[in-house]
Short mmCIF file of N, CA and C in Angstrom, two decimals:
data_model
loop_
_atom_site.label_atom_id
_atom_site.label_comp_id
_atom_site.label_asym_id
_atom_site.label_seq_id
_atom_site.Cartn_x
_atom_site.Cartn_y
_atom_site.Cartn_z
N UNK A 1 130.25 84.65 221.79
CA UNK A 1 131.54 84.21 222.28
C UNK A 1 132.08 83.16 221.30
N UNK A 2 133.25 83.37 220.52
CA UNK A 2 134.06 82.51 219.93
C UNK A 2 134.96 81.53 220.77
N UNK A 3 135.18 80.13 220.61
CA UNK A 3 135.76 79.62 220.79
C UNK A 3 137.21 78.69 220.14
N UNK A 4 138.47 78.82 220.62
CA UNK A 4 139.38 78.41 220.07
C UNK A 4 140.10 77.35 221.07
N UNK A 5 140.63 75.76 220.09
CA UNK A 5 140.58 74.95 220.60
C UNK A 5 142.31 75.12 220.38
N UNK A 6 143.07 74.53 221.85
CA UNK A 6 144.40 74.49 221.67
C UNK A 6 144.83 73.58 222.60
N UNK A 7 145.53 72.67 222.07
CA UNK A 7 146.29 71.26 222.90
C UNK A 7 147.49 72.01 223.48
N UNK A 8 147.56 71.82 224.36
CA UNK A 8 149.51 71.85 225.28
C UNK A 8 149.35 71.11 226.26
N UNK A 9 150.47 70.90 226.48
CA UNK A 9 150.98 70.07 228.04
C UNK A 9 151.65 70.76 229.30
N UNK A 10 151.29 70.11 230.35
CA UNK A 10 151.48 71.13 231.48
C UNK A 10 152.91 70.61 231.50
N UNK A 11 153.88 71.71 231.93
CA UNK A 11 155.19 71.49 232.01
C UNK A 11 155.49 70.71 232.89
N UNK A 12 157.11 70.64 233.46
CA UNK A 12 157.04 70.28 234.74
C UNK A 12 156.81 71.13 235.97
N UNK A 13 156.76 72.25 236.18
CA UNK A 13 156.94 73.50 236.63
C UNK A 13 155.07 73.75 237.06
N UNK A 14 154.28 72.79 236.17
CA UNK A 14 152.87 73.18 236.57
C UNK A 14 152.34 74.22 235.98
N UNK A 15 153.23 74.55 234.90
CA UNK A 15 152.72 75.98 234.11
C UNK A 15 152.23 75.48 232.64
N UNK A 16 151.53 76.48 231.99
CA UNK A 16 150.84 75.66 230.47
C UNK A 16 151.07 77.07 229.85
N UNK A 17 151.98 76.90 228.58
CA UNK A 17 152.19 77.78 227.84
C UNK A 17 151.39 77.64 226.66
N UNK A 18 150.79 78.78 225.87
CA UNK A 18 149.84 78.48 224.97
C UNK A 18 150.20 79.78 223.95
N UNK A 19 150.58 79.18 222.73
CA UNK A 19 151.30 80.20 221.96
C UNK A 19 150.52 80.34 220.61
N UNK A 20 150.57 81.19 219.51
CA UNK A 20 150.28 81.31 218.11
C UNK A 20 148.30 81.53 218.23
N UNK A 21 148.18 82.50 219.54
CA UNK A 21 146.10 82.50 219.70
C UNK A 21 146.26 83.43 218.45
N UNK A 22 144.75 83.42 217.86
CA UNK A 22 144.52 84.05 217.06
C UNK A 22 143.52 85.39 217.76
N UNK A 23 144.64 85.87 218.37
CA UNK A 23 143.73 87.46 219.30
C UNK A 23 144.76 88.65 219.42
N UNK A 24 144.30 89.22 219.30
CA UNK A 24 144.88 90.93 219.60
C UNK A 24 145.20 91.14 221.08
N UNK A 25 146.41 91.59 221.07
CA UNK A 25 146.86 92.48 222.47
C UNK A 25 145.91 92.91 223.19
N UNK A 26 145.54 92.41 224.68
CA UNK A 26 144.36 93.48 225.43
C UNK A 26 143.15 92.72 225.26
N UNK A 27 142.92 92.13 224.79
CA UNK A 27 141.95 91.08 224.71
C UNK A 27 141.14 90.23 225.83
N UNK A 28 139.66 90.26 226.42
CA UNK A 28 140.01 89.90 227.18
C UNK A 28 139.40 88.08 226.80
N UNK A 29 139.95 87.47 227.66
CA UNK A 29 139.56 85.99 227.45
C UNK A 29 139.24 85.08 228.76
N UNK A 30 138.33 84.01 228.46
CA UNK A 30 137.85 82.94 229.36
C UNK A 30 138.69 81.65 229.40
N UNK A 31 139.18 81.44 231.03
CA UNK A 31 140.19 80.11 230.14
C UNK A 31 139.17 78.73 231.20
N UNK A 32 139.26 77.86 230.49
CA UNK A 32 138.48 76.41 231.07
C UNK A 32 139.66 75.44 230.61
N UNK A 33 140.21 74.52 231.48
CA UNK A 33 140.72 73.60 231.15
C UNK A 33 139.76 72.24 231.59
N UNK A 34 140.60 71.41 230.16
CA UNK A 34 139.72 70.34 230.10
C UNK A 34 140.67 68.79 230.57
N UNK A 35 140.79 67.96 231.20
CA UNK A 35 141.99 67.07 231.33
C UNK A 35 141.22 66.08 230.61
N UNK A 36 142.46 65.24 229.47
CA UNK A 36 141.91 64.23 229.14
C UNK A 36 142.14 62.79 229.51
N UNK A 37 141.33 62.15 229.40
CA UNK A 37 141.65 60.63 229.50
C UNK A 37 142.34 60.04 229.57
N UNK A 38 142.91 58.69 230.34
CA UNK A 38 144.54 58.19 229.44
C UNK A 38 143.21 57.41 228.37
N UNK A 39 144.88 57.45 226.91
CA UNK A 39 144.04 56.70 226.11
C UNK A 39 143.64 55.03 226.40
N UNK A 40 144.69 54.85 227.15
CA UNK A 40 144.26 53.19 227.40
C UNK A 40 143.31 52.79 228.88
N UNK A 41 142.64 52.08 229.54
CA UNK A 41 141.69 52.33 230.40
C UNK A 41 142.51 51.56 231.54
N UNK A 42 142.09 51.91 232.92
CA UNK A 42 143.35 51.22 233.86
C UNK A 42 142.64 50.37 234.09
N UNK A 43 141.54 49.94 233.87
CA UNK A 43 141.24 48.61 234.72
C UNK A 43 140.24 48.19 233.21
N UNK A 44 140.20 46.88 233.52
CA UNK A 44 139.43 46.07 232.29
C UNK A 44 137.68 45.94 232.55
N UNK A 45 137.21 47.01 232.03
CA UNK A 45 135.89 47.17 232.16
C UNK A 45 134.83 45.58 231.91
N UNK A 46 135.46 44.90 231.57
CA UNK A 46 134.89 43.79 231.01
C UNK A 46 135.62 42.20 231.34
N UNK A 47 136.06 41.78 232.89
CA UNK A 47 136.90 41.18 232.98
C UNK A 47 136.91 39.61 232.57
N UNK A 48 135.73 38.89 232.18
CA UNK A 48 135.06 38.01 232.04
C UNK A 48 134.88 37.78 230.38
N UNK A 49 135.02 38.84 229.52
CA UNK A 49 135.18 38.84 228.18
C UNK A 49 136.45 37.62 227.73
N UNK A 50 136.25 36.59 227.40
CA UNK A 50 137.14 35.67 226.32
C UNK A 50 137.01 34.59 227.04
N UNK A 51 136.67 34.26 228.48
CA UNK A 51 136.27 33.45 229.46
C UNK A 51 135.37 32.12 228.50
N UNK A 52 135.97 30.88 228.44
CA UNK A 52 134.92 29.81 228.11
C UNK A 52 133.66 29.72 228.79
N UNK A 53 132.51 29.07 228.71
CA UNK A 53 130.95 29.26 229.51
C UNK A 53 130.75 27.93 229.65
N UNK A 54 130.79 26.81 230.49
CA UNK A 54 130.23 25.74 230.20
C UNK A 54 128.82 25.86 231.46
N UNK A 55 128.09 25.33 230.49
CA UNK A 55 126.40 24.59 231.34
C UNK A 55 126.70 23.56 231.66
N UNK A 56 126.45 23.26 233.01
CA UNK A 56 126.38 21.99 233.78
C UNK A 56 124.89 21.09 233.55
N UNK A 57 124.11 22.22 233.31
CA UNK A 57 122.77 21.09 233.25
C UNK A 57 121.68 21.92 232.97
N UNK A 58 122.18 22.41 231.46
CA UNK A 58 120.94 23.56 231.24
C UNK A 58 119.58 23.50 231.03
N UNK A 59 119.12 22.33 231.26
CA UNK A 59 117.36 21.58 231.05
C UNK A 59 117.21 21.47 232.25
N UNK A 60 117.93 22.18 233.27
CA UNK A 60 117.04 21.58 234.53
C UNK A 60 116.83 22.87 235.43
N UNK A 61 115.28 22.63 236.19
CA UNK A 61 114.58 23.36 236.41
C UNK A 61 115.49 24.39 237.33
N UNK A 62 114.87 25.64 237.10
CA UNK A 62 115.88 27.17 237.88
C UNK A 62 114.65 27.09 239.23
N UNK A 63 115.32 27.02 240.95
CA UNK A 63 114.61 27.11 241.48
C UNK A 63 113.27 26.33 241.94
N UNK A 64 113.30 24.83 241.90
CA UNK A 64 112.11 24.15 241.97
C UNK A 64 111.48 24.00 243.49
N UNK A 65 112.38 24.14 244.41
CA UNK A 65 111.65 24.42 245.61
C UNK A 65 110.79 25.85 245.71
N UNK A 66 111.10 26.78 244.93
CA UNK A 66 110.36 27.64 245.30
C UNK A 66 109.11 27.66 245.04
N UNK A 67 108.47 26.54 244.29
CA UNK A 67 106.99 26.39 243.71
C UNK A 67 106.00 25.74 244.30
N UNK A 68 104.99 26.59 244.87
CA UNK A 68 104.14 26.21 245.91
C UNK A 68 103.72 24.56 245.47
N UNK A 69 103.29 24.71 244.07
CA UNK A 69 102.96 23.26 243.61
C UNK A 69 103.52 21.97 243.93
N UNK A 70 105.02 21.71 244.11
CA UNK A 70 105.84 21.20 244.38
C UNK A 70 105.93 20.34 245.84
N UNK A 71 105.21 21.22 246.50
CA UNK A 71 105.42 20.77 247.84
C UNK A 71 104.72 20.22 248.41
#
């Protein structure tokens, strides 16, 4: 099975015209449509990206009640 790749746009009408195949009259063929992506993404996968970071008190212990020793 050969495959041939062809871009069009669905009209307004909901119909997709696809012109200039490289096939003979009578032919028979498989059709798969593929929808693509928008190119730009709708939501910001990464919303926290450019965000400043400040540490309040990065030398001090994570969790010290939880240490049996402690108590």
């Amino acid at each position: 099975m050969q495959a041939y790749r062809v871009e069009t746009t669905v009209q307004q009408d909901g119909s997709l015209v696809v012109r200039n195949l490289p096939l003979q009259a009578g032919e028979e063929v498989e059709v798969i449509i593929l929808i693509r992506p928008p190119l730009a993404p709708t939501h910001n996968p990464y919303p926290l990206r450019g965000t400043p970071i400040t540490y309040r008190d990065p030398t001090a212990s994570v969790a010290e009640s939880d240490w049996e020793a402690t108590q």
